[in-house]
Amino acid sequence: MKDDAVKGKPVTEKKGITRREVVKTAGVAGVAAATGVGLFGGTPPAFAQKRTIHYLMDSYFISGAKDVHLAINEEYKKQTGVEVKMEFINQNDLNTRLTAAVEAGAGPDMTVLKWNMPHLFAGGLANHDALLADIDASGYYGFMHDATMVDGVYRALPAYMTPNAWVYRTDIFKELGISPFPETMEDYLSAGKMLKENGTPVGFTLGHTLGDAPANCYTWLWAFGGREVDENQKVMIDSAETRAALEFFREFWNDACDPGGLSYDDGSNNRAMLAGRIAVTCNAASIYYFATRNPDKVPEGLGDNLHHAPLPAGPNGSYGTNQPLSEGIFEHSKQKDVCMEYLKFFRTGDNFEKWFVAMGGQAVGPSPVWEDHPFWETQPALGSIPKMGGYGRSFGYSGPYDRKASEVQAKYIIIDLLALVARGDSADDTIKWAETELKQIYEG
Amino acid sequence: MNRMVGETYWQRVIFFYIPLFMFLVMLLFPFYWMIQASIKPDRELYNAAMSPFYFRSATFDHFRYLFENTQFLLWMVNTFVIALASTALSVTCGVLAGYSLSRLRYPGSTMLGVSIFVTYLVPPTLLFIPLSRLVNEAGLMDTRWSLVLTYPTILIPFSTWLLMGYFRTIPKELEECARIDGATRWQAFIKVILPLATPGILSAGLFSFTLSWNEFLYALVFISSPENKTVTVGVVSELMIADIYYWGSLMAGALLGSIPIAIIYSFFVEYYVAGLTGGAVKG
């Protein structure tokens, strides 16, 4: 600066960076960042961007399957750089979380869905038609499609099913001379009477539960030819077949069942069976899984004395209601394409097979192909579990499995139909009540 | 306790001690059940042939499972921090709003007081949907702040209402004396009113802390990461799986989760009662 003075230039003492310069620099940097034209030129390459998808599902009951799932996620991350952030919650809280996510338009990217949830939350779920076309779901069970297709559009990917069958104590049956497991309703009633006299009755829930009650109750109606609606959703509950079903059910409940079933929740029948208090219940494979892997917590030898059978046939046959499970991507997700790629990776091929085996019989594949998988030969006690898909019907039979059928299920109308008769109400009054409720839903 | 005049010993036993005993049994039985279920081994817990009302052998396996297989301690810390912060925020707002509505006269104060109380009547089951949108847009989803800032929607109305009643029991003359002696309204509030209102403030604080500690719905909806969960949600998520409930560990979690509240109440129960009843008698 002294040199400037010598050369005749004005002497201005530089005092360091001024505020004006700082503001100017920050402004330039901000504009550069906003337009993406930074100092290094352009946006970072895609592979350097870390992506995470948030996957909401109910907690794994089978720890081995959870480990396999997490390992598959890790493999997916290695291959694609996408991290799958898992959130596990209690299954009874799923509806609350899904409602909040759909109504807020924010939250997880994808979720597991049970039963008819794709219909209930259709407004918040993305169109999955392209995904279904990619994986060829044409061979899937009909009820798997019914659960996920809403007004002609797939709102979720049908993933697998959890079938319910009748779990029974082979040792008690043998002791009482009941063999094989009853195949008709009359035989079931006779066997049930013997079991109750033995102090080990039939036990199942007639409560408002998420899993066991719907899985069981509809099948009693169908076994006698009763149904909610016809093909055009005209209410048909008031019929001779329904009366026959209810009268038989009343007798069966009084003579063969644990009356405490009116207050069972989804876990009560498990506890009763694992404690040896009941000899038969309607359940998925979880009782067998727990008994065989926790022998110190159950009566000795229980795990070796369990088997599974379908509901005995009524005049109209034998039916099952298998819980369809699907996976849905939320409409609000900004990573729908990533989620679809992930679902293709997880739910098909070797990855699905590894996971299916790890589930230990709690999951059955979405198509009849899985009925003959070699895994079932290693678990003969699972009995009819792999074949229950063939017995499956959807709620709302014989109409479509749509939002109205979902509403009937959510309001537990068919469950209460049986529960009211079990507690002593007349069949006529109960049918009249159910008809009123069903007409409000189906006919407006 | 002294007998009333004319009251015989047996009258006292029948009309006082027996009902009191039954009341105690009804109140304490859940704790007894939790304690014995949390230390009972599984072979006794699930054995229907054994009486469920006592145990033959004890084990700490359920507690061990709770601490080793879940993040229970972290959930307790989260719950404590969230409850403390939301209580502090709610009581502060409640004190200021309660004083304003009970002491100051301005247009709309009555309507404001009523509307604050009416918001208390709106159930969280209705509010969680719009709140989840707000929380998400504020970028607070899956953070402790989502609960610290939403719990006051439940806590402030009740705290305000409680403290309004309590402030009304404090004679205005005390405040006026302080004002005459030269104190500003704020000084009178801090130095005269607040010390006298301590029972009411503690009562509001206890109530707020308890509600925050036990809250489930907002914690379920706004928090997703396991490390951010509170005790109420974490225990249910990890120990109730499909149709298998880990009853021993569930009871252990419930027991440990209720101990902090029980300890706090044991120290401050007189203030709590005084605070709740302070506004009950018009004086």
Coordinates of N, CA, C and O in Angstrom, one line a residue, chain B residues 163-264:
Chain B
L163 N -55.5 -24.7 37.1 CA -54.8 -23.5 37.7 C -55.7 -22.3 37.8 O -55.6 -21.5 38.7
M164 N -56.6 -22.2 36.9 CA -57.6 -21.1 37.0 C -58.3 -21.2 38.3 O -58.5 -20.2 39.0
G165 N -58.8 -22.4 38.6 CA -59.5 -22.6 39.8 C -58.6 -22.3 41.0 O -59.1 -21.8 42.0
Y166 N -57.4 -22.7 40.9 CA -56.5 -22.6 42.1 C -56.1 -21.1 42.3 O -56.1 -20.6 43.4
F167 N -55.9 -20.4 41.2 CA -55.6 -19.0 41.3 C -56.7 -18.2 42.0 O -56.5 -17.2 42.7
R168 N -57.9 -18.6 41.7 CA -59.1 -17.9 42.3 C -59.2 -18.1 43.8 O -59.8 -17.3 44.4
T169 N -58.5 -19.1 44.3 CA -58.5 -19.3 45.8 C -57.5 -18.4 46.5 O -57.6 -18.2 47.7
I170 N -56.6 -17.8 45.7 CA -55.6 -16.9 46.3 C -56.3 -15.5 46.4 O -56.7 -15.0 45.4
P171 N -56.3 -15.0 47.6 CA -57.0 -13.7 47.8 C -56.3 -12.6 46.9 O -55.1 -12.5 46.9
K172 N -57.2 -11.8 46.3 CA -56.6 -10.7 45.4 C -55.9 -9.7 46.3 O -55.0 -9.0 45.8
E173 N -56.4 -9.6 47.5 CA -55.8 -8.6 48.4 C -54.3 -8.7 48.6 O -53.6 -7.7 48.7
L174 N -53.8 -9.9 48.6 CA -52.4 -10.2 48.7 C -51.6 -9.5 47.5 O -50.6 -8.9 47.7
E175 N -52.2 -9.7 46.4 CA -51.5 -9.2 45.2 C -51.6 -7.7 45.2 O -50.7 -6.9 44.8
E176 N -52.8 -7.2 45.6 CA -53.0 -5.7 45.6 C -52.1 -5.1 46.6 O -51.6 -4.0 46.4
C177 N -51.9 -5.7 47.7 CA -50.9 -5.2 48.7 C -49.5 -5.0 48.1 O -48.9 -4.0 48.3
A178 N -49.1 -6.0 47.4 CA -47.8 -6.0 46.7 C -47.7 -4.9 45.7 O -46.7 -4.1 45.6
R179 N -48.8 -4.7 45.0 CA -48.9 -3.6 44.0 C -48.8 -2.3 44.6 O -48.1 -1.4 44.2
I180 N -49.5 -2.1 45.8 CA -49.5 -0.9 46.5 C -48.1 -0.6 47.0 O -47.7 0.6 47.0
D181 N -47.4 -1.6 47.4 CA -46.0 -1.4 47.9 C -45.0 -1.2 46.8 O -43.8 -1.1 47.0
G182 N -45.5 -1.1 45.5 CA -44.6 -0.7 44.4 C -44.2 -1.9 43.5 O -43.5 -1.6 42.5
A183 N -44.7 -3.1 43.7 CA -44.4 -4.2 42.8 C -45.2 -4.0 41.5 O -46.3 -3.6 41.5
T184 N -44.5 -4.4 40.4 CA -45.2 -4.5 39.2 C -46.1 -5.7 39.2 O -46.0 -6.6 40.1
R185 N -46.9 -5.8 38.2 CA -47.8 -7.0 38.2 C -46.9 -8.3 38.0 O -47.2 -9.3 38.7
W186 N -45.9 -8.2 37.2 CA -45.1 -9.4 37.0 C -44.3 -9.7 38.4 O -44.3 -10.9 38.7
Q187 N -43.9 -8.7 39.1 CA -43.2 -9.0 40.4 C -44.2 -9.6 41.4 O -43.8 -10.5 42.1
A188 N -45.4 -9.1 41.4 CA -46.4 -9.6 42.3 C -46.7 -11.1 41.9 O -46.9 -11.9 42.8
F189 N -46.7 -11.3 40.6 CA -47.0 -12.7 40.2 C -45.9 -13.6 40.6 O -46.2 -14.7 41.1
I190 N -44.7 -13.2 40.4 CA -43.6 -14.1 40.7 C -43.3 -14.3 42.2 O -43.1 -15.4 42.7
K191 N -43.4 -13.2 42.9 CA -43.0 -13.2 44.3 C -44.2 -13.5 45.3 O -43.9 -13.9 46.4
V192 N -45.4 -13.2 44.9 CA -46.5 -13.5 45.8 C -47.4 -14.6 45.3 O -47.6 -15.6 46.1
I193 N -47.8 -14.6 44.1 CA -48.8 -15.6 43.6 C -48.2 -16.9 43.4 O -48.7 -18.0 43.9
L194 N -47.0 -17.0 42.7 CA -46.5 -18.3 42.4 C -46.1 -19.1 43.6 O -46.5 -20.3 43.7
P195 N -45.5 -18.5 44.6 CA -45.2 -19.4 45.8 C -46.5 -19.9 46.5 O -46.5 -21.0 46.9
L196 N -47.5 -19.1 46.5 CA -48.8 -19.5 47.1 C -49.5 -20.6 46.2 O -50.2 -21.4 46.7
A197 N -49.2 -20.6 44.9 CA -49.8 -21.5 44.0 C -49.0 -22.8 43.8 O -49.4 -23.6 43.0
T198 N -48.0 -23.0 44.6 CA -47.1 -24.1 44.4 C -47.9 -25.5 44.4 O -47.6 -26.3 43.6
P199 N -48.8 -25.7 45.3 CA -49.5 -27.0 45.3 C -50.3 -27.2 44.0 O -50.3 -28.3 43.4
G200 N -50.9 -26.1 43.5 CA -51.6 -26.2 42.2 C -50.7 -26.5 41.1 O -51.0 -27.3 40.2
I201 N -49.6 -25.8 41.1 CA -48.6 -26.0 40.0 C -48.1 -27.4 40.0 O -47.9 -28.1 39.0
L202 N -47.7 -27.9 41.2 CA -47.2 -29.2 41.3 C -48.3 -30.2 40.9 O -48.0 -31.3 40.2
S203 N -49.5 -30.0 41.2 CA -50.6 -30.8 40.9 C -50.7 -30.9 39.3 O -50.9 -32.0 38.8
A204 N -50.7 -29.7 38.7 CA -50.8 -29.7 37.2 C -49.6 -30.4 36.6 O -49.7 -31.1 35.6
G205 N -48.4 -30.2 37.3 CA -47.2 -30.9 36.7 C -47.3 -32.4 36.9 O -46.9 -33.1 35.9
L206 N -47.8 -32.9 38.0 CA -47.9 -34.3 38.2 C -48.9 -34.9 37.2 O -48.6 -36.0 36.6
F207 N -50.0 -34.2 37.0 CA -51.0 -34.7 36.1 C -50.4 -34.8 34.7 O -50.6 -35.7 33.9
S208 N -49.7 -33.7 34.3 CA -49.2 -33.6 32.9 C -48.1 -34.7 32.7 O -48.0 -35.3 31.7
F209 N -47.3 -34.9 33.7 CA -46.2 -35.9 33.6 C -46.8 -37.3 33.5 O -46.4 -38.1 32.7
T210 N -47.8 -37.6 34.3 CA -48.5 -38.9 34.2 C -49.1 -39.1 32.9 O -48.9 -40.2 32.3
L211 N -49.8 -38.1 32.4 CA -50.4 -38.3 31.1 C -49.4 -38.5 30.0 O -49.6 -39.3 29.1
S212 N -48.3 -37.7 30.0 CA -47.3 -37.9 29.0 C -46.6 -39.2 29.1 O -46.3 -39.9 28.1
W213 N -46.4 -39.7 30.3 CA -45.7 -41.0 30.5 C -46.5 -42.1 29.9 O -46.0 -43.0 29.3
N214 N -47.8 -42.0 30.1 CA -48.7 -43.2 29.8 C -49.2 -43.1 28.3 O -49.9 -44.0 27.9
E215 N -49.0 -42.0 27.7 CA -49.6 -41.8 26.3 C -49.1 -42.8 25.3 O -48.0 -43.2 25.3
F216 N -50.1 -43.3 24.5 CA -49.8 -44.3 23.5 C -50.0 -43.9 22.1 O -49.1 -44.2 21.2
L217 N -51.1 -43.3 21.8 CA -51.5 -43.1 20.4 C -50.6 -42.2 19.6 O -50.1 -42.6 18.5
Y218 N -50.3 -41.1 20.2 CA -49.4 -40.2 19.4 C -48.0 -40.8 19.3 O -47.3 -40.7 18.3
A219 N -47.5 -41.5 20.4 CA -46.2 -42.1 20.3 C -46.2 -43.2 19.3 O -45.2 -43.4 18.6
L220 N -47.3 -43.9 19.0 CA -47.4 -44.9 18.0 C -47.3 -44.3 16.6 O -46.6 -44.8 15.7
V221 N -48.0 -43.2 16.4 CA -48.2 -42.6 15.1 C -47.0 -41.8 14.7 O -46.6 -41.8 13.5
F222 N -46.4 -41.0 15.6 CA -45.4 -40.1 15.2 C -44.0 -40.7 15.3 O -43.0 -40.1 14.7
I223 N -43.8 -41.7 16.0 CA -42.4 -42.3 16.2 C -42.4 -43.6 15.4 O -43.3 -44.5 15.6
S224 N -41.3 -43.8 14.6 CA -41.2 -45.1 13.9 C -39.9 -45.8 14.3 O -39.9 -47.0 14.3
S225 N -38.8 -45.1 14.5 CA -37.5 -45.8 14.8 C -37.5 -46.4 16.2 O -38.0 -45.8 17.2
P226 N -37.0 -47.6 16.4 CA -37.0 -48.3 17.7 C -36.3 -47.5 18.7 O -36.7 -47.4 19.9
E227 N -35.2 -46.7 18.3 CA -34.5 -46.0 19.3 C -35.2 -44.8 19.8 O -34.8 -44.2 20.8
N228 N -36.2 -44.3 19.1 CA -37.0 -43.1 19.5 C -38.2 -43.5 20.3 O -39.0 -42.6 20.7
K229 N -38.5 -44.7 20.4 CA -39.8 -45.1 21.0 C -39.9 -44.8 22.4 O -38.9 -44.7 23.1
T230 N -41.2 -44.8 22.9 CA -41.4 -44.6 24.4 C -41.7 -46.0 24.9 O -42.0 -46.9 24.2
V231 N -41.8 -46.1 26.2 CA -42.0 -47.4 26.9 C -43.3 -48.0 26.5 O -43.4 -49.2 26.2
T232 N -44.4 -47.2 26.4 CA -45.7 -47.7 26.1 C -45.7 -48.4 24.8 O -46.3 -49.5 24.6
V233 N -45.2 -47.8 23.8 CA -45.2 -48.3 22.4 C -44.1 -49.4 22.2 O -44.4 -50.5 21.7
G234 N -43.0 -49.2 22.8 CA -41.9 -50.1 22.6 C -42.2 -51.5 23.2 O -42.0 -52.5 22.6
V235 N -42.7 -51.5 24.4 CA -43.1 -52.8 25.1 C -44.1 -53.5 24.3 O -44.0 -54.8 24.1
V236 N -45.1 -52.9 23.8 CA -46.2 -53.5 23.0 C -45.6 -54.0 21.7 O -45.9 -55.1 21.3
S237 N -44.8 -53.3 21.0 CA -44.3 -53.7 19.7 C -43.4 -54.9 19.8 O -43.4 -55.8 19.0
E238 N -42.5 -55.0 20.9 CA -41.5 -56.0 20.9 C -42.0 -57.2 21.7 O -41.4 -58.3 21.5
L239 N -43.0 -57.1 22.5 CA -43.4 -58.2 23.4 C -44.8 -58.8 23.1 O -45.2 -59.7 23.8
M240 N -45.5 -58.2 22.1 CA -46.7 -58.7 21.7 C -46.6 -58.9 20.2 O -46.7 -58.0 19.4
I241 N -46.3 -60.2 19.8 CA -45.9 -60.5 18.4 C -47.0 -61.4 17.9 O -47.1 -62.6 18.4
A242 N -47.7 -61.0 16.9 CA -48.8 -61.8 16.3 C -49.7 -62.3 17.4 O -50.3 -61.5 18.1
D243 N -49.9 -63.6 17.6 CA -50.7 -64.1 18.7 C -49.9 -64.7 19.8 O -50.4 -65.5 20.6
I244 N -48.7 -64.3 19.9 CA -47.8 -64.8 21.0 C -47.5 -63.6 21.9 O -46.9 -62.6 21.4
Y245 N -47.9 -63.6 23.2 CA -47.6 -62.5 24.1 C -46.6 -63.0 25.1 O -46.8 -64.1 25.7
Y246 N -45.5 -62.3 25.3 CA -44.5 -62.6 26.3 C -44.9 -62.1 27.6 O -44.4 -61.0 28.1
W247 N -45.9 -62.7 28.3 CA -46.5 -62.2 29.4 C -45.6 -61.8 30.6 O -45.7 -60.8 31.2
G248 N -44.6 -62.7 30.9 CA -43.7 -62.4 32.0 C -43.0 -61.1 31.7 O -42.9 -60.2 32.6
S249 N -42.4 -60.9 30.5 CA -41.6 -59.7 30.2 C -42.6 -58.5 30.1 O -42.2 -57.4 30.4
L250 N -43.8 -58.7 29.6 CA -44.8 -57.6 29.5 C -45.1 -57.1 30.9 O -45.1 -55.9 31.1
M251 N -45.3 -58.0 31.8 CA -45.5 -57.6 33.2 C -44.3 -56.9 33.8 O -44.4 -55.9 34.6
A252 N -43.1 -57.4 33.5 CA -41.9 -56.8 34.0 C -41.8 -55.4 33.5 O -41.5 -54.4 34.2
G253 N -42.1 -55.2 32.2 CA -42.0 -53.9 31.6 C -43.0 -52.9 32.2 O -42.8 -51.8 32.4
A254 N -44.2 -53.4 32.4 CA -45.3 -52.6 32.9 C -45.0 -52.2 34.4 O -45.2 -51.1 34.8
L255 N -44.4 -53.1 35.1 CA -44.0 -52.9 36.5 C -42.9 -51.8 36.6 O -43.1 -50.8 37.3
L256 N -41.9 -52.0 35.8 CA -40.8 -51.0 35.8 C -41.2 -49.7 35.3 O -40.8 -48.6 35.7
G257 N -42.1 -49.7 34.3 CA -42.6 -48.5 33.7 C -43.5 -47.7 34.7 O -43.6 -46.5 34.5
S258 N -44.1 -48.3 35.6 CA -45.0 -47.6 36.6 C -44.2 -47.1 37.8 O -44.8 -46.3 38.6
I259 N -43.0 -47.6 38.0 CA -42.3 -47.3 39.3 C -42.0 -45.8 39.3 O -42.2 -45.1 40.4
P260 N -41.4 -45.1 38.3 CA -41.1 -43.7 38.4 C -42.3 -42.9 38.8 O -42.2 -42.0 39.6
I261 N -43.5 -43.2 38.2 CA -44.7 -42.4 38.5 C -45.1 -42.7 40.0 O -45.4 -41.7 40.7
A262 N -45.0 -43.9 40.4 CA -45.3 -44.2 41.8 C -44.4 -43.5 42.8 O -44.8 -42.9 43.8
I263 N -43.1 -43.4 42.4 CA -42.1 -42.7 43.3 C -42.5 -41.2 43.4 O -42.5 -40.6 44.5
I264 N -42.7 -40.6 42.2 CA -43.0 -39.2 42.2 C -44.3 -38.9 43.0 O -44.3 -37.9 43.8

